[in-house]
mmCIF file with all atom_site columns, C-alpha atoms in Angstrom:
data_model
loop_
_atom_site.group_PDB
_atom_site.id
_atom_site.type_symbol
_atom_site.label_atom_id
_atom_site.label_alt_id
_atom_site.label_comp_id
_atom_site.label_asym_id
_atom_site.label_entity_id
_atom_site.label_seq_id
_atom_site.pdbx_PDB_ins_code
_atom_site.Cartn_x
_atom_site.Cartn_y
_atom_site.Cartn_z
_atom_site.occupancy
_atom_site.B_iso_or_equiv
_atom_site.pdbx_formal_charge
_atom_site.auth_seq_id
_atom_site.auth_comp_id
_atom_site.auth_asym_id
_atom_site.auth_atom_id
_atom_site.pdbx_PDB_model_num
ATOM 1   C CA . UNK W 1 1   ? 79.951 -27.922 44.704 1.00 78.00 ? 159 UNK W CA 1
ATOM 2   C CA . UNK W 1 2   ? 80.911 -28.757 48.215 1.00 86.00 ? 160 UNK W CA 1
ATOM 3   C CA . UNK W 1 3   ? 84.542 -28.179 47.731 1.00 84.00 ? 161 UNK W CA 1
ATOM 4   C CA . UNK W 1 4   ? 83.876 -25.031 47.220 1.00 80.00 ? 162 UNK W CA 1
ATOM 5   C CA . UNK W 1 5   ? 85.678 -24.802 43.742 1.00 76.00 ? 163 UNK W CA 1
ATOM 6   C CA . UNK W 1 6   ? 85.166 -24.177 40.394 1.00 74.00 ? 164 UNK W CA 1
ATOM 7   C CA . UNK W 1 7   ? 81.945 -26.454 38.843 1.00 73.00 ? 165 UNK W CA 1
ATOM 8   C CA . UNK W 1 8   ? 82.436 -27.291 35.158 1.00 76.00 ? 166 UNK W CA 1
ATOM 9   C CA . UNK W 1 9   ? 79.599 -29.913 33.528 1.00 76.00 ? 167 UNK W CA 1
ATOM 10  C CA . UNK W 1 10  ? 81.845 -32.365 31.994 1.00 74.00 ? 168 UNK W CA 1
ATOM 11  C CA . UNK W 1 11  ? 79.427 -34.615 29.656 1.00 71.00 ? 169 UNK W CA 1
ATOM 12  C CA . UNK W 1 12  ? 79.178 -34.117 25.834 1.00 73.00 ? 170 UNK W CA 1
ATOM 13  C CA . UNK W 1 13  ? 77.638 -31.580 23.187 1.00 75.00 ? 171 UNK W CA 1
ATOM 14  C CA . UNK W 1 14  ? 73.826 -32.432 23.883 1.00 78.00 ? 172 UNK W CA 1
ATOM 15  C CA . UNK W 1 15  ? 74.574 -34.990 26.531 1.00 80.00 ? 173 UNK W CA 1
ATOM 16  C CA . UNK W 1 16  ? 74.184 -32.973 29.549 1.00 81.00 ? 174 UNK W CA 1
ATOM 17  C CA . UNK W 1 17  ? 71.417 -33.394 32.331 1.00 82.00 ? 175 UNK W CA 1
ATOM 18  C CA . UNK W 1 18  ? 70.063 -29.589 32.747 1.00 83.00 ? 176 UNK W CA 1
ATOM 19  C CA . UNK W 1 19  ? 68.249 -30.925 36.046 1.00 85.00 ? 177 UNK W CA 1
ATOM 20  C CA . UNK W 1 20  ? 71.448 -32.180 37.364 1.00 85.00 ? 178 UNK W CA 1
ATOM 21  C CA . UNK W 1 21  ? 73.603 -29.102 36.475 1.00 86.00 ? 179 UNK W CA 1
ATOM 22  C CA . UNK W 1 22  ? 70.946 -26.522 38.133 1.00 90.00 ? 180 UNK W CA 1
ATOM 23  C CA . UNK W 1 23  ? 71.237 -28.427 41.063 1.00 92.00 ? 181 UNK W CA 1
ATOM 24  C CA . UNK W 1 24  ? 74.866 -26.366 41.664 1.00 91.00 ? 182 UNK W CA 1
ATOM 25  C CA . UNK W 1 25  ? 73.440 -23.060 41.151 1.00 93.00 ? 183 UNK W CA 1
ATOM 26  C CA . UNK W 1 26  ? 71.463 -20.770 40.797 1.00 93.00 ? 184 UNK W CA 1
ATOM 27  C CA . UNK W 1 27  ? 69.264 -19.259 37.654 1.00 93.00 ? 185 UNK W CA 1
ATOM 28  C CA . UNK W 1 28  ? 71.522 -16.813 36.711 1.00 93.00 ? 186 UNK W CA 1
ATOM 29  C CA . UNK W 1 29  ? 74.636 -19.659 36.743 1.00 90.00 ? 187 UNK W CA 1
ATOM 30  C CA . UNK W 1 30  ? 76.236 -18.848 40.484 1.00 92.00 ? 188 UNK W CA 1
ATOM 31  C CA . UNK W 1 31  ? 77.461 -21.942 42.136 1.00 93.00 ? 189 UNK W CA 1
ATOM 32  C CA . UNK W 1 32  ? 75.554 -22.432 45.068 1.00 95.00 ? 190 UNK W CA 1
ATOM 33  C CA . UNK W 1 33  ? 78.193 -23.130 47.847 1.00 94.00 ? 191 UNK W CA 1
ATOM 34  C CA . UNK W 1 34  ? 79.122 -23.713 51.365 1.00 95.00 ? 192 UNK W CA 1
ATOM 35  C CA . UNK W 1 35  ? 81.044 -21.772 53.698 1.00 94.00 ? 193 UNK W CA 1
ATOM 36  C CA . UNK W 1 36  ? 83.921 -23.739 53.989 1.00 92.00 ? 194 UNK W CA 1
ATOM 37  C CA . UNK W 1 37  ? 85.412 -26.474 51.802 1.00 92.00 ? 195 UNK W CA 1
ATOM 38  C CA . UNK W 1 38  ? 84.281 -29.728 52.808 1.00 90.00 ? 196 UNK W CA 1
ATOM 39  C CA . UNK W 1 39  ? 87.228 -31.797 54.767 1.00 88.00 ? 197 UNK W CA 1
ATOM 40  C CA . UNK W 1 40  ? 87.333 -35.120 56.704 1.00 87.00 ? 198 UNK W CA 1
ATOM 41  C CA . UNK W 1 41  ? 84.868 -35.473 60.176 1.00 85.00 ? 199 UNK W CA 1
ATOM 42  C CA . UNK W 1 42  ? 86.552 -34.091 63.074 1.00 77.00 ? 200 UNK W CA 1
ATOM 43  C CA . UNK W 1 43  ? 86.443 -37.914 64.494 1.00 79.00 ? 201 UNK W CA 1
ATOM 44  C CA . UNK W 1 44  ? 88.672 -38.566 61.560 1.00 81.00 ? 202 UNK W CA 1
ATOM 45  C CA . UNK W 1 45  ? 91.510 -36.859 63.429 1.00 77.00 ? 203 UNK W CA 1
ATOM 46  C CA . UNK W 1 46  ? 90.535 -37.352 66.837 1.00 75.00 ? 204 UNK W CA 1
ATOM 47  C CA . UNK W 1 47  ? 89.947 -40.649 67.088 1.00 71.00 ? 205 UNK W CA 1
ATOM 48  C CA . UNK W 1 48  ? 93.746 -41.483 65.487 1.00 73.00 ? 206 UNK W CA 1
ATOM 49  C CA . UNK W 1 49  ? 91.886 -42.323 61.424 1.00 70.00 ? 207 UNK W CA 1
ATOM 50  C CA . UNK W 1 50  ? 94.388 -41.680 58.642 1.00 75.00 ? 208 UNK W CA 1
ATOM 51  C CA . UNK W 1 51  ? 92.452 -39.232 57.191 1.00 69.00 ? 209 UNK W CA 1
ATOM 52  C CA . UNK W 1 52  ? 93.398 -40.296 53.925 1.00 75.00 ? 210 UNK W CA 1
ATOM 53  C CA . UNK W 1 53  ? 91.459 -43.388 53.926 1.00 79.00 ? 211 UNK W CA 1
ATOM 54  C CA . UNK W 1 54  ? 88.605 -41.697 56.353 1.00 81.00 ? 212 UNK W CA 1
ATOM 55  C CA . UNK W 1 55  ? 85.717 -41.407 53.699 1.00 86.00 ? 213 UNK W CA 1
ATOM 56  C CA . UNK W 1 56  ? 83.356 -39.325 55.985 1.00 88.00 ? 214 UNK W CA 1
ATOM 57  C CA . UNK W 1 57  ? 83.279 -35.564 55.406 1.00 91.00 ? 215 UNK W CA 1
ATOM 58  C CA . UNK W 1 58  ? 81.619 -32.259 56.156 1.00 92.00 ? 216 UNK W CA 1
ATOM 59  C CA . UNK W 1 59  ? 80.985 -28.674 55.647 1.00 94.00 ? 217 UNK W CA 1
ATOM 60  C CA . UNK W 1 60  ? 78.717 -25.993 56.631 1.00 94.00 ? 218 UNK W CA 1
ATOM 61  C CA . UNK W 1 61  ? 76.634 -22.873 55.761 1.00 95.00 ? 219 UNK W CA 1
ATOM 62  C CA . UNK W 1 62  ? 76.329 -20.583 58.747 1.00 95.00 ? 220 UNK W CA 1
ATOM 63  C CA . UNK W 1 63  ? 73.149 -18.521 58.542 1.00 95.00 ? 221 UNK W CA 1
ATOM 64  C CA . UNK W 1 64  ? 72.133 -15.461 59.949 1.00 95.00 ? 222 UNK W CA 1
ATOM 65  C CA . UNK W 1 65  ? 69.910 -15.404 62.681 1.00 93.00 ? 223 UNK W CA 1
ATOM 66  C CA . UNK W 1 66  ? 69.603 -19.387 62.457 1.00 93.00 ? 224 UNK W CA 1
ATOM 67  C CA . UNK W 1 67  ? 72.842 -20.811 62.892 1.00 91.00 ? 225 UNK W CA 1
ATOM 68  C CA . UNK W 1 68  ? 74.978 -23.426 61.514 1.00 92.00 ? 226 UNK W CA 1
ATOM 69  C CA . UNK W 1 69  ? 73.619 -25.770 59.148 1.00 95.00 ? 227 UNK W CA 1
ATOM 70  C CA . UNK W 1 70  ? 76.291 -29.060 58.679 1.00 94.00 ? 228 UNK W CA 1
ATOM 71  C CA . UNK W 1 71  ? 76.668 -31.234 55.303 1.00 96.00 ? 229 UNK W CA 1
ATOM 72  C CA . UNK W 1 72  ? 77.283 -34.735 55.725 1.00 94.00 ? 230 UNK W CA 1
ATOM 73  C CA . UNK W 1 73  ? 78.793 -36.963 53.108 1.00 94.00 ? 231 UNK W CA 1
ATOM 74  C CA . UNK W 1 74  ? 79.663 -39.969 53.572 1.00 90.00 ? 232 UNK W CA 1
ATOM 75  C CA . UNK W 1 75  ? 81.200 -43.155 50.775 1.00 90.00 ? 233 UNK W CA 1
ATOM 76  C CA . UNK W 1 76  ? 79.727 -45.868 52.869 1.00 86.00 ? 234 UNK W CA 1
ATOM 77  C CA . UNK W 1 77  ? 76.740 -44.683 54.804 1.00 87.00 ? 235 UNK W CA 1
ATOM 78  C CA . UNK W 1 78  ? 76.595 -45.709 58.636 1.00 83.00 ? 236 UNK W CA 1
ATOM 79  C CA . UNK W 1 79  ? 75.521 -44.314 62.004 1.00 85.00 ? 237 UNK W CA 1
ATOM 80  C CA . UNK W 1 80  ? 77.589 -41.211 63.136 1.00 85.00 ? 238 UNK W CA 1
ATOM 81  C CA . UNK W 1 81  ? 77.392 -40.018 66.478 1.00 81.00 ? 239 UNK W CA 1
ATOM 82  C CA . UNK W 1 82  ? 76.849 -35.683 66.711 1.00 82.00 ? 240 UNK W CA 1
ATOM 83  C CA . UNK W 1 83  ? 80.296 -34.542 68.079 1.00 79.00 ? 241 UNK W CA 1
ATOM 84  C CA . UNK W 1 84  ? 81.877 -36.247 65.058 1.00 80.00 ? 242 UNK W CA 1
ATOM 85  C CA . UNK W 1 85  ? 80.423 -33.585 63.112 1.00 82.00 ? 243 UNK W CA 1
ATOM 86  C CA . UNK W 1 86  ? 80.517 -30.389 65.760 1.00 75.00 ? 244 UNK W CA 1
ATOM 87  C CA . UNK W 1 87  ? 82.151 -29.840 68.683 1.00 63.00 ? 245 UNK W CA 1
ATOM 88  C CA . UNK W 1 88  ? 80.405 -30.902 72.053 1.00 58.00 ? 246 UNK W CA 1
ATOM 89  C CA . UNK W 1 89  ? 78.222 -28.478 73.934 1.00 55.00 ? 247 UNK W CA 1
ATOM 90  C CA . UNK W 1 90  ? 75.128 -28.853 71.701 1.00 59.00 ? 248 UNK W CA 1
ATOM 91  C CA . UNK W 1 91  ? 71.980 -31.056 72.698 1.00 57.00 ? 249 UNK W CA 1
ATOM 92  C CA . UNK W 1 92  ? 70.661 -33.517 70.096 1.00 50.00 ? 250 UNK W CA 1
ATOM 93  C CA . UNK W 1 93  ? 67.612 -32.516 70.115 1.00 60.00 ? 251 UNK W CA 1
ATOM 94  C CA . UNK W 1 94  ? 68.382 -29.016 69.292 1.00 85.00 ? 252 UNK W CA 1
ATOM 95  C CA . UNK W 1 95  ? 68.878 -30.619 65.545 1.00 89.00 ? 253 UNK W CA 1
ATOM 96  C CA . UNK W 1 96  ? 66.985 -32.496 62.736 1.00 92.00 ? 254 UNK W CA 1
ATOM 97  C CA . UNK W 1 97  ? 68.464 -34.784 60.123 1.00 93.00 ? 255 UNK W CA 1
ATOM 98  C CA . UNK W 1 98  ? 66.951 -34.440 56.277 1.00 95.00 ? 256 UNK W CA 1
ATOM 99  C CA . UNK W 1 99  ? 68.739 -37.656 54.158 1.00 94.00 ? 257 UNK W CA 1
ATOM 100 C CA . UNK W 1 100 ? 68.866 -35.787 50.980 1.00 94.00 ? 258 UNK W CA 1
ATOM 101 C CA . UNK W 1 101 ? 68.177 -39.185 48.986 1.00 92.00 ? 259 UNK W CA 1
ATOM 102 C CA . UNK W 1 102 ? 65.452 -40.107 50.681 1.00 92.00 ? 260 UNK W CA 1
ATOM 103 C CA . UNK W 1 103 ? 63.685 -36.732 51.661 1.00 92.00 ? 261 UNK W CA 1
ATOM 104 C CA . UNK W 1 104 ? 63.560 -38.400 55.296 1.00 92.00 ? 262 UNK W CA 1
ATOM 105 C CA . UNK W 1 105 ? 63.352 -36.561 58.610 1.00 93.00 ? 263 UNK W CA 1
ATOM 106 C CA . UNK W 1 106 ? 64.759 -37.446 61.967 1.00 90.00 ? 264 UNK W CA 1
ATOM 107 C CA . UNK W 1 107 ? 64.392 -35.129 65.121 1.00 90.00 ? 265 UNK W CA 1
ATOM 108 C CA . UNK W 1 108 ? 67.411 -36.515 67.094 1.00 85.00 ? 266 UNK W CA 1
ATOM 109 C CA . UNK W 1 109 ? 66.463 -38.122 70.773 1.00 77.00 ? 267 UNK W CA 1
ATOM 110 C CA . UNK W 1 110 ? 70.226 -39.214 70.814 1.00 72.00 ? 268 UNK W CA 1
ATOM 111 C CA . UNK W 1 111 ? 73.395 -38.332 69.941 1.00 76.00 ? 269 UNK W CA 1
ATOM 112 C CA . UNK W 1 112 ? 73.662 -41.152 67.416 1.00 82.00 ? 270 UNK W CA 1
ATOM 113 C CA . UNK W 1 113 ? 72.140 -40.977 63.819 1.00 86.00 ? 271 UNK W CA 1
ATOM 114 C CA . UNK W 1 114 ? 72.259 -42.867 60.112 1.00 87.00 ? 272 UNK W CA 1
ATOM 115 C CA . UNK W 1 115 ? 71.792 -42.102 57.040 1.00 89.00 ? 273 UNK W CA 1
ATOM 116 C CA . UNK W 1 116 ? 70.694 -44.495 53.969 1.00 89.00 ? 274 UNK W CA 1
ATOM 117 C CA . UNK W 1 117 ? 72.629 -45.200 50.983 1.00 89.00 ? 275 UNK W CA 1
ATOM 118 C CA . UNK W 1 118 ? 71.139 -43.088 47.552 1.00 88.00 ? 276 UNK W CA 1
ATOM 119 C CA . UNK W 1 119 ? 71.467 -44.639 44.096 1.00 86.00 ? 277 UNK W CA 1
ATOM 120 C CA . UNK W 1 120 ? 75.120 -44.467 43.883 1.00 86.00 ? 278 UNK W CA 1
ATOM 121 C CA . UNK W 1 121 ? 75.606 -46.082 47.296 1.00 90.00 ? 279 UNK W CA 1
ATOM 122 C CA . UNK W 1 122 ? 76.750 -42.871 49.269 1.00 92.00 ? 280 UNK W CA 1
ATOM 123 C CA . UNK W 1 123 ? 74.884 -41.024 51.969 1.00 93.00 ? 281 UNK W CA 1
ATOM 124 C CA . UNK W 1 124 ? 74.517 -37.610 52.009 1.00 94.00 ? 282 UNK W CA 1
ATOM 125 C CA . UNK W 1 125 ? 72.334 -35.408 54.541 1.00 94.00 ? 283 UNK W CA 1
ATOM 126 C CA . UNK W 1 126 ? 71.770 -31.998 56.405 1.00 94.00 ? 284 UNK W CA 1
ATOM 127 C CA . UNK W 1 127 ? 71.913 -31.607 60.004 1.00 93.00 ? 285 UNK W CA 1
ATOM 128 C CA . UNK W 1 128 ? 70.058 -28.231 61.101 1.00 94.00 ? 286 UNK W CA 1
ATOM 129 C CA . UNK W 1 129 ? 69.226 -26.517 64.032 1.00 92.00 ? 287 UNK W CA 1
ATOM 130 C CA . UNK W 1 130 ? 65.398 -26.642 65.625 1.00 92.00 ? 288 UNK W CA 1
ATOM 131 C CA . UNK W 1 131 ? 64.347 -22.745 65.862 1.00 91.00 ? 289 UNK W CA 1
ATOM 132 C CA . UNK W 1 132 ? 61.654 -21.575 67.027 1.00 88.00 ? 290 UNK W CA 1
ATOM 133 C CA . UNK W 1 133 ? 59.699 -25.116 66.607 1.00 90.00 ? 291 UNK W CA 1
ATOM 134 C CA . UNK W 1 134 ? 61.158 -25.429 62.938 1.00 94.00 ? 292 UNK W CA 1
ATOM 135 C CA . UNK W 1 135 ? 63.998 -27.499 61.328 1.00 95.00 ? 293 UNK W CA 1
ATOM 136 C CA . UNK W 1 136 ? 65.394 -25.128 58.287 1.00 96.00 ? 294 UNK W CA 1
ATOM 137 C CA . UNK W 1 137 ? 65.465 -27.357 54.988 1.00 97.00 ? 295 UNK W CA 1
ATOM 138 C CA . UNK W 1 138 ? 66.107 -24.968 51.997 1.00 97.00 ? 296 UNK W CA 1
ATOM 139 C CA . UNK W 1 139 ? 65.682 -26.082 48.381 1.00 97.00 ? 297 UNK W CA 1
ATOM 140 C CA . UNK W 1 140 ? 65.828 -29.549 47.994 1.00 95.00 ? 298 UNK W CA 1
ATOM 141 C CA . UNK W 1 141 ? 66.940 -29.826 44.294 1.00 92.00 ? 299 UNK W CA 1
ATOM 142 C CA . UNK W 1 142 ? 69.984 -28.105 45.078 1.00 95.00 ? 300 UNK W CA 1
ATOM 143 C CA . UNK W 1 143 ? 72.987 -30.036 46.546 1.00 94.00 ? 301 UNK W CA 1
ATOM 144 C CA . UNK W 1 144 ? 73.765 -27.292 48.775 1.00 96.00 ? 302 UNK W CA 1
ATOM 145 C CA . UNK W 1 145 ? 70.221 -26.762 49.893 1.00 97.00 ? 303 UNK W CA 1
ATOM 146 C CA . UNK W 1 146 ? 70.490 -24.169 52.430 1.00 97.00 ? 304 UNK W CA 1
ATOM 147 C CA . UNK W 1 147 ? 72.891 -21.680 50.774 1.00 97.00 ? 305 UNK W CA 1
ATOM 148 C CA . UNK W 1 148 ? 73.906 -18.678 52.720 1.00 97.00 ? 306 UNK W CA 1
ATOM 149 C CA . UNK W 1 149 ? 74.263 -16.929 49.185 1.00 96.00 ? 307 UNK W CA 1
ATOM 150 C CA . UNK W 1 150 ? 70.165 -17.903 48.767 1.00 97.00 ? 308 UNK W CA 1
ATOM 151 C CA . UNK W 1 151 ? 68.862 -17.637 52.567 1.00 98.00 ? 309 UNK W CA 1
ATOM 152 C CA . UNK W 1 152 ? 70.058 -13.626 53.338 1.00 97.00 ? 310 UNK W CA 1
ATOM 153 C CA . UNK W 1 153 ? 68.444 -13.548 57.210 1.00 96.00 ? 311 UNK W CA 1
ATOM 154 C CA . UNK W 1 154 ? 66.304 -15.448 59.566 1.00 96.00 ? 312 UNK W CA 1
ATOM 155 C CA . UNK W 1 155 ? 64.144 -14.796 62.403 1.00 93.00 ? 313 UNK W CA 1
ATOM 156 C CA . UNK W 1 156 ? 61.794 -16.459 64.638 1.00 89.00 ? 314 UNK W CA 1
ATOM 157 C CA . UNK W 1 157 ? 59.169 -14.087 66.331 1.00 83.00 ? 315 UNK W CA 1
ATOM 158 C CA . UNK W 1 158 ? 56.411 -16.410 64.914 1.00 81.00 ? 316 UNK W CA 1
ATOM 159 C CA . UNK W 1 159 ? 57.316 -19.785 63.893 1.00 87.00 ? 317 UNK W CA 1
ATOM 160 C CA . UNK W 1 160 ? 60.567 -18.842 61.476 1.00 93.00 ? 318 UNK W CA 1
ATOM 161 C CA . UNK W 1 161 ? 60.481 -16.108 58.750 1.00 95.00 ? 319 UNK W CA 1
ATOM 162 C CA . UNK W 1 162 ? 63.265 -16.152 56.059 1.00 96.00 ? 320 UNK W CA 1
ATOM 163 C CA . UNK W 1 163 ? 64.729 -14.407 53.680 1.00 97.00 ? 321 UNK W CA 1
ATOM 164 C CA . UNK W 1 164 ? 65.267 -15.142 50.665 1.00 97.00 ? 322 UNK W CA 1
ATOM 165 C CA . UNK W 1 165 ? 67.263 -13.844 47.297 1.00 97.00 ? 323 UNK W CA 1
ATOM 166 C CA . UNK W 1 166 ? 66.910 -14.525 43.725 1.00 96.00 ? 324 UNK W CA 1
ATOM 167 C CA . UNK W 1 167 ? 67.249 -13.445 40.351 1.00 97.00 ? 325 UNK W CA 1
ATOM 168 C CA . UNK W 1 168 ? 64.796 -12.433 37.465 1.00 96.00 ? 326 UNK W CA 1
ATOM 169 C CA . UNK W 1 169 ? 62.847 -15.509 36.706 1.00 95.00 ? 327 UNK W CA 1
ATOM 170 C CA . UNK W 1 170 ? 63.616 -17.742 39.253 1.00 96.00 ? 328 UNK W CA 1
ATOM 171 C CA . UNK W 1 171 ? 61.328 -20.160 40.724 1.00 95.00 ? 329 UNK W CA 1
ATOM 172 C CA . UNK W 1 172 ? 62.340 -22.073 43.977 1.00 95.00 ? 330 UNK W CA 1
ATOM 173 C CA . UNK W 1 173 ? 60.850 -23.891 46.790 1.00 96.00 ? 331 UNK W CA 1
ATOM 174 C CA . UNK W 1 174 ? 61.960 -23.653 49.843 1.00 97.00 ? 332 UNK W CA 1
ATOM 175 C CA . UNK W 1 175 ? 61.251 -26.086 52.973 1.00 96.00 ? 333 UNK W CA 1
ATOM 176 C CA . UNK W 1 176 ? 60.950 -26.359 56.727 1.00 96.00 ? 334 UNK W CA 1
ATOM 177 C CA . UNK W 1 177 ? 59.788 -28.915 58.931 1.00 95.00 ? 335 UNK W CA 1
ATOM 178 C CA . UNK W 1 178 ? 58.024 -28.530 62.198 1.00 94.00 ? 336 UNK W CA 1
ATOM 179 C CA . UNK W 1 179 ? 58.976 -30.312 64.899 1.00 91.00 ? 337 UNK W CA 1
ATOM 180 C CA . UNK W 1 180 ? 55.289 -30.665 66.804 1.00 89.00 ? 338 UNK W CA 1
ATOM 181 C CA . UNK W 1 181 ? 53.495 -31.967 63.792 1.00 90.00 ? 339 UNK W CA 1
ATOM 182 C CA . UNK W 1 182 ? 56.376 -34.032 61.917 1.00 89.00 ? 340 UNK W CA 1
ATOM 183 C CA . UNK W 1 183 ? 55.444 -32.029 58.815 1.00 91.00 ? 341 UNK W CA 1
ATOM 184 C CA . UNK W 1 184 ? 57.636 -30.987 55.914 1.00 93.00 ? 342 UNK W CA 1
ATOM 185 C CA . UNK W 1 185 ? 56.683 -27.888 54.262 1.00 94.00 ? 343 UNK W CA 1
ATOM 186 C CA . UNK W 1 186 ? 57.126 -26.262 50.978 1.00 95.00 ? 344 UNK W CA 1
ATOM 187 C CA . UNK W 1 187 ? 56.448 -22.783 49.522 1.00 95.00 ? 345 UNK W CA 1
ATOM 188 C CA . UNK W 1 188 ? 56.922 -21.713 46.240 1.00 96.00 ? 346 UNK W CA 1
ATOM 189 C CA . UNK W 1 189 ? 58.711 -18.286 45.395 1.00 96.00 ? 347 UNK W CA 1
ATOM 190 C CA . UNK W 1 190 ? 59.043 -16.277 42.464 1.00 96.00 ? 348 UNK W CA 1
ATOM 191 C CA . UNK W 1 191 ? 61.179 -13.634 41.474 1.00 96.00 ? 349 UNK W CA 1
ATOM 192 C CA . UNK W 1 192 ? 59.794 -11.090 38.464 1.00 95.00 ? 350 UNK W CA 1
ATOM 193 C CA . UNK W 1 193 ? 62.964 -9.432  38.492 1.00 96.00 ? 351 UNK W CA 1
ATOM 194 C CA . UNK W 1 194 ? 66.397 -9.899  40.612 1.00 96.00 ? 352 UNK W CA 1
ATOM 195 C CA . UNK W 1 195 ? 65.740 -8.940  44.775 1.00 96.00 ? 353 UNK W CA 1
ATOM 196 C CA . UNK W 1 196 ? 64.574 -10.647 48.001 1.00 97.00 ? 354 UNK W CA 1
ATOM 197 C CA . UNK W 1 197 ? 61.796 -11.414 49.554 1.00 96.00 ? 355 UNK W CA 1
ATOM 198 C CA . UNK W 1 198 ? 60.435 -13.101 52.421 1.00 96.00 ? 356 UNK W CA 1
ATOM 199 C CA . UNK W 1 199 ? 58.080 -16.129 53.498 1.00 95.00 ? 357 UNK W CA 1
ATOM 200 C CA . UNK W 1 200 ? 56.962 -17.470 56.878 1.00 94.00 ? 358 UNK W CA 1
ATOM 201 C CA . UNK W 1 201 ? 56.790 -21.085 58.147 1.00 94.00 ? 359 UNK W CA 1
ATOM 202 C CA . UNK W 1 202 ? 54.194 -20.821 61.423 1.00 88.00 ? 360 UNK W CA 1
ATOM 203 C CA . UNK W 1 203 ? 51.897 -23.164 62.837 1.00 77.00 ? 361 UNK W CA 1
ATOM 204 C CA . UNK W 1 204 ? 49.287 -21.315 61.158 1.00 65.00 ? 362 UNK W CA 1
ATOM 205 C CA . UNK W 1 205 ? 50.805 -22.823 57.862 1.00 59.00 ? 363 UNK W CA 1
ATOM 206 C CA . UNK W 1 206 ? 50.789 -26.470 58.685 1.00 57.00 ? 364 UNK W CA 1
ATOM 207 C CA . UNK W 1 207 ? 46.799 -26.024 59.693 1.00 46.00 ? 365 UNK W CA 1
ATOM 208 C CA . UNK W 1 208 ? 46.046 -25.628 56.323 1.00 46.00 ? 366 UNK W CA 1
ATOM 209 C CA . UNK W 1 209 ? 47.986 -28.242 54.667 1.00 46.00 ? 367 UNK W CA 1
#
């Protein structure tokens, strides 16, 4: 899925995982993607790392009206330090870190952060712009949570209002967190037939959590 290719279950008649293979795409079957393949860290080429043997990597989904929301992989997990992943010019605490293993958020202080190894050993997180008091978190059970073929348009008048698409039958939940509270929020959406709608993450929806 990051890569950006083709996705092709590879297990046995009757051996698959359905949970596992929905967590590429969507209900009607289309890979949910980022915008760019995923490569090596920038630090991998700056810092004089044979790529090659450089086992941290990234990609993106750029958003409309939110931003740029970065992918982290990495084989051994470890602390990374922000310009490894963008370029300089951006202030930690502009972003929050969700480890996708652990469902854990950090709202960066520094520029340094970690994540923790999952089952298989690897780390793998999000790093996503604070707007408007919120950290964007998507759907969780996808790998590619924040999807810019899901999330259509953003915008932040009142906490952070997004829209979403989806197809007949669908049911998601999406998440945010807010930064004042430490909360992580879920909605659930569902799609009678194949369109978009919207839902709002305010202040007004952590109060009655």
């Amino acid at each position: 899925t990051l890569s950006g290719a083709m996705v092709g279950p590879m297990d046995g008649i009757h051996l698959l995982n359905a949970s596992r293979v929905m967590s590429t795409c969507r209900g009607d079957g289309k890979v949910l993607k980022p915008d760019r393949p995923i490569m090596p860290l920038e630090s991998c080429f700056s810092r004089g790392v044979d790529p090659a043997s450089c086992h941290k990597y990234s990609t993106y989904s750029d958003l409309n009206g939110l931003g740029r929301v970065f992918y982290i992989f990495m084989d051994v997990p470890g602390p990374l330090q922000l310009d490894e992943v963008m370029l300089t010019g951006h202030r930690a605490e502009s972003f929050a870190v969700y480890d996708w293993y652990s469902s854990k958020i950090t709202w960066l202080n520094s520029t340094s952060f970690t994540l923790s190894a999952g089952y298989e050993g690897h780390g793998y997180g999000m790093l996503s712009p604070v707007v408007g008091g919120w950290a964007f978190i998507g759907e969780r059970a996808k790998l590619v949570p924040a999807a810019s073929l899901r999330f259509k348009h953003f915008t932040n008048k009142h906490g952070l209002t997004v829209q979403v698409a989806g197809v007949t039958n669908e049911q998601l939940e999406v998440c945010a967190a807010e930064m004042q509270s430490g909360l992580l929020v879920c909605k659930q959406v569902s799609f009678q037939v194949s369109g978009t709608t919207e839902i709002e993450f305010s202040s007004t929806t952590v109060a009655f959590i």
